[in-house]
Amino acid sequence: MSSQKKQFEMNDVRLAATKWIWSLSIFCLLACVPIIAIVENYTILPLVVIVAAMVSTVSVWIFVQPTNLLEQTKIDQLQKRVSSLEEIVCHTDFDSSINELKLRR
């Protein structure tokens, strides 16, 4: 079970984007400390950083499809194509074997 969880974490773009968003927002919050110390009117700046990080995280999780779903649809399409090709090949092999039997008679 833990290997599946690790595999999901490695393949999910949303999780990587969330990590980047929040790591950059922590650096922005750290940059806000000296700005607030110098100018007292910018106390809303950390709140803006946190709201921006929350909005971007929510938008990533809502609008970005996980790569697992995209890969699964591609796999399904490939399996359908392979089954169609196998059916065509089996059908032509069957027809050729019948023709050979007719020629032998």
Coordinates of N, CA and C in Angstrom, one line a residue:
M1 N 0.8 -1.2 0.0 CA 0.0 0.0 0.0 C 0.9 1.3 0.0
S2 N 2.0 1.3 0.7 CA 2.8 2.4 0.8 C 3.5 2.7 -0.5
S3 N 3.8 1.6 -1.3 CA 4.5 1.8 -2.6 C 3.5 2.4 -3.6
Q4 N 2.2 2.1 -3.5 CA 1.2 2.7 -4.3 C 1.1 4.2 -4.0
K5 N 1.2 4.5 -2.7 CA 1.1 5.9 -2.3 C 2.3 6.7 -2.8
K6 N 3.5 6.1 -2.7 CA 4.7 6.8 -3.2 C 4.6 7.0 -4.7
Q7 N 4.1 6.0 -5.4 CA 3.9 6.0 -6.9 C 3.0 7.2 -7.2
F8 N 1.9 7.3 -6.5 CA 0.9 8.3 -6.7 C 1.5 9.7 -6.5
E9 N 2.3 9.9 -5.4 CA 3.0 11.1 -5.2 C 4.0 11.5 -6.2
M10 N 4.6 10.5 -6.8 CA 5.6 10.8 -7.8 C 5.0 11.2 -9.1
N11 N 3.8 10.6 -9.4 CA 3.2 10.9 -10.7 C 2.2 12.1 -10.7
D12 N 1.8 12.5 -9.5 CA 0.7 13.5 -9.5 C 1.3 14.9 -9.6
V13 N 1.0 15.6 -10.6 CA 1.5 17.0 -10.9 C 0.9 17.9 -9.8
R14 N -0.3 17.7 -9.4 CA -0.9 18.6 -8.5 C -0.2 18.7 -7.2
L15 N 0.3 17.5 -6.7 CA 1.0 17.5 -5.4 C 2.3 18.3 -5.6
A16 N 3.0 18.1 -6.7 CA 4.3 18.8 -6.9 C 4.0 20.3 -7.0
A17 N 3.0 20.7 -7.6 CA 2.6 22.1 -7.8 C 2.3 22.7 -6.4
T18 N 1.6 22.0 -5.6 CA 1.2 22.4 -4.3 C 2.5 22.6 -3.4
K19 N 3.4 21.7 -3.5 CA 4.7 21.8 -2.7 C 5.4 23.1 -3.2
W20 N 5.5 23.4 -4.5 CA 6.2 24.6 -5.0 C 5.5 25.8 -4.5
I21 N 4.1 25.8 -4.6 CA 3.4 27.0 -4.2 C 3.6 27.4 -2.7
W22 N 3.5 26.4 -1.9 CA 3.7 26.7 -0.4 C 5.1 26.9 0.0
S23 N 6.1 26.3 -0.7 CA 7.5 26.6 -0.4 C 7.8 28.1 -0.8
L24 N 7.3 28.5 -1.9 CA 7.5 29.9 -2.3 C 6.8 30.9 -1.5
S25 N 5.6 30.5 -1.0 CA 4.9 31.4 -0.1 C 5.6 31.5 1.2
I26 N 6.2 30.5 1.7 CA 7.0 30.6 3.0 C 8.1 31.6 2.8
F27 N 8.8 31.5 1.6 CA 9.9 32.5 1.4 C 9.3 33.9 1.3
C28 N 8.1 34.1 0.7 CA 7.5 35.4 0.6 C 7.1 35.9 2.0
L29 N 6.7 35.0 2.9 CA 6.3 35.4 4.2 C 7.6 35.8 5.0
L30 N 8.7 35.1 4.8 CA 9.9 35.5 5.4 C 10.4 36.9 4.9
A31 N 10.1 37.1 3.6 CA 10.5 38.5 3.1 C 9.6 39.6 3.6
C32 N 8.4 39.2 4.1 CA 7.5 40.2 4.6 C 7.9 40.7 5.9
V33 N 8.7 39.9 6.7 CA 9.1 40.3 8.0 C 9.9 41.6 8.0
P34 N 10.9 41.8 7.2 CA 11.6 43.1 7.3 C 10.8 44.2 6.7
I35 N 10.0 43.9 5.7 CA 9.1 45.0 5.2 C 8.2 45.5 6.2
I36 N 7.6 44.6 7.0 CA 6.6 45.0 8.1 C 7.4 45.8 9.2
A37 N 8.6 45.4 9.4 CA 9.4 46.1 10.5 C 9.8 47.5 10.0
I38 N 10.0 47.7 8.8 CA 10.3 49.0 8.3 C 9.1 49.9 8.1
V39 N 8.1 49.4 7.5 CA 6.9 50.1 7.2 C 5.7 49.5 7.9
E40 N 5.1 50.2 8.8 CA 4.0 49.6 9.7 C 2.7 49.5 8.9
N41 N 2.5 50.2 7.8 CA 1.2 50.1 7.1 C 1.0 48.8 6.3
Y42 N 2.1 48.1 6.1 CA 2.0 46.9 5.3 C 1.7 45.6 6.0
T43 N 1.0 45.7 7.1 CA 0.7 44.5 7.9 C -0.3 43.5 7.2
I44 N -0.9 44.0 6.1 CA -1.8 43.1 5.4 C -1.1 42.2 4.4
L45 N 0.2 42.5 4.1 CA 1.0 41.8 3.1 C 1.1 40.3 3.4
P46 N 1.3 39.9 4.6 CA 1.4 38.4 4.9 C 0.0 37.7 4.6
L47 N -1.0 38.5 4.9 CA -2.4 37.9 4.7 C -2.6 37.8 3.2
V48 N -2.1 38.7 2.4 CA -2.3 38.6 0.9 C -1.5 37.4 0.4
V49 N -0.3 37.2 0.9 CA 0.5 36.1 0.5 C -0.2 34.7 0.8
I50 N -0.7 34.6 2.0 CA -1.4 33.4 2.4 C -2.7 33.2 1.5
V51 N -3.4 34.2 1.3 CA -4.6 34.1 0.4 C -4.3 33.7 -1.0
A52 N -3.2 34.3 -1.5 CA -2.8 34.0 -2.9 C -2.3 32.5 -3.0
A53 N -1.6 32.0 -1.9 CA -1.2 30.6 -1.9 C -2.4 29.7 -1.9
M54 N -3.4 30.1 -1.1 CA -4.6 29.2 -0.9 C -5.4 29.2 -2.3
V55 N -5.5 30.4 -2.9 CA -6.3 30.4 -4.1 C -5.6 29.7 -5.2
S56 N -4.3 29.8 -5.3 CA -3.5 29.1 -6.4 C -3.6 27.6 -6.1
T57 N -3.5 27.1 -4.8 CA -3.6 25.7 -4.5 C -4.9 25.2 -4.9
V58 N -6.0 25.9 -4.5 CA -7.3 25.4 -4.8 C -7.5 25.3 -6.4
S59 N -7.0 26.3 -7.1 CA -7.2 26.3 -8.5 C -6.4 25.1 -9.2
V60 N -5.2 24.8 -8.6 CA -4.5 23.7 -9.2 C -5.2 22.4 -8.9
W61 N -5.8 22.2 -7.7 CA -6.5 21.0 -7.4 C -7.8 20.9 -8.1
I62 N -8.4 22.0 -8.5 CA -9.7 21.9 -9.2 C -9.5 21.8 -10.7
F63 N -8.6 22.5 -11.3 CA -8.6 22.6 -12.8 C -7.5 21.7 -13.4
V64 N -6.6 21.2 -12.7 CA -5.6 20.3 -13.3 C -6.0 18.8 -13.1
Q65 N -6.0 18.1 -14.2 CA -6.3 16.7 -14.1 C -5.0 15.9 -13.7
P66 N -5.2 14.9 -12.8 CA -4.0 14.1 -12.5 C -3.5 13.4 -13.7
T67 N -2.2 13.2 -13.7 CA -1.6 12.5 -14.9 C -2.0 11.0 -14.9
N68 N -2.4 10.5 -13.7 CA -2.8 9.1 -13.7 C -4.1 8.8 -14.6
L69 N -5.0 9.8 -14.5 CA -6.2 9.7 -15.3 C -5.9 9.7 -16.8
L70 N -5.0 10.7 -17.2 CA -4.6 10.8 -18.6 C -3.9 9.5 -19.1
E71 N -3.0 9.0 -18.2 CA -2.3 7.8 -18.6 C -3.3 6.6 -18.7
Q72 N -4.3 6.5 -17.9 CA -5.2 5.4 -17.9 C -6.1 5.5 -19.2
T73 N -6.5 6.7 -19.6 CA -7.2 6.8 -20.8 C -6.4 6.4 -22.0
K74 N -5.1 6.8 -22.0 CA -4.2 6.4 -23.1 C -4.1 4.9 -23.1
I75 N -3.9 4.3 -22.0 CA -3.8 2.8 -21.9 C -5.1 2.1 -22.4
D76 N -6.2 2.7 -22.0 CA -7.5 2.1 -22.5 C -7.6 2.2 -24.0
Q77 N -7.2 3.3 -24.6 CA -7.3 3.5 -26.0 C -6.3 2.5 -26.7
L78 N -5.1 2.3 -26.2 CA -4.2 1.4 -26.8 C -4.7 -0.1 -26.7
Q79 N -5.3 -0.4 -25.6 CA -5.9 -1.8 -25.4 C -7.0 -2.0 -26.5
K80 N -7.8 -1.0 -26.7 CA -8.9 -1.2 -27.7 C -8.3 -1.3 -29.1
R81 N -7.2 -0.6 -29.4 CA -6.6 -0.7 -30.7 C -6.0 -2.1 -30.9
V82 N -5.3 -2.6 -29.8 CA -4.7 -3.9 -29.9 C -5.7 -5.0 -30.1
S83 N -6.8 -4.9 -29.4 CA -7.9 -5.9 -29.5 C -8.5 -5.8 -30.9
S84 N -8.6 -4.7 -31.5 CA -9.1 -4.6 -32.9 C -8.2 -5.2 -33.8
L85 N -6.9 -4.9 -33.7 CA -5.9 -5.5 -34.6 C -5.8 -7.0 -34.4
E86 N -5.9 -7.5 -33.2 CA -5.9 -9.0 -33.0 C -7.1 -9.6 -33.7
E87 N -8.3 -8.9 -33.6 CA -9.5 -9.4 -34.2 C -9.3 -9.5 -35.7
I88 N -8.7 -8.4 -36.3 CA -8.5 -8.4 -37.8 C -7.5 -9.5 -38.2
V89 N -6.4 -9.7 -37.4 CA -5.5 -10.7 -37.8 C -6.1 -12.1 -37.6
C90 N -6.8 -12.3 -36.6 CA -7.4 -13.6 -36.4 C -8.4 -13.9 -37.5
H91 N -9.2 -12.9 -37.9 CA -10.2 -13.1 -39.0 C -9.5 -13.4 -40.3
T92 N -8.4 -12.7 -40.7 CA -7.7 -13.0 -41.9 C -7.0 -14.4 -41.9
D93 N -6.5 -14.7 -40.8 CA -5.9 -16.1 -40.6 C -6.9 -17.2 -40.8
F94 N -8.1 -17.0 -40.3 CA -9.1 -17.9 -40.4 C -9.6 -18.1 -41.8
D95 N -9.7 -16.9 -42.5 CA -10.1 -16.9 -43.9 C -9.1 -17.6 -44.8
S96 N -7.8 -17.4 -44.5 CA -6.8 -18.0 -45.3 C -6.7 -19.5 -45.1
S97 N -7.0 -19.9 -43.9 CA -7.0 -21.4 -43.6 C -8.1 -22.1 -44.3
I98 N -9.3 -21.4 -44.4 CA -10.5 -22.0 -45.0 C -10.2 -22.1 -46.5
N99 N -9.6 -21.1 -47.1 CA -9.2 -21.1 -48.5 C -8.2 -22.2 -48.9
E100 N -7.3 -22.4 -48.0 CA -6.3 -23.5 -48.2 C -7.0 -24.9 -48.2
L101 N -8.0 -25.0 -47.3 CA -8.7 -26.3 -47.2 C -9.6 -26.5 -48.5
K102 N -10.1 -25.4 -49.0 CA -10.9 -25.5 -50.2 C -10.1 -25.9 -51.4
L103 N -8.9 -25.4 -51.4 CA -7.9 -25.6 -52.5 C -7.4 -27.1 -52.5
R104 N -7.3 -27.7 -51.3 CA -6.8 -29.0 -51.2 C -7.9 -30.0 -51.7
R105 N -9.1 -29.7 -51.6 CA -10.2 -30.6 -52.0 C -10.3 -30.7 -53.5

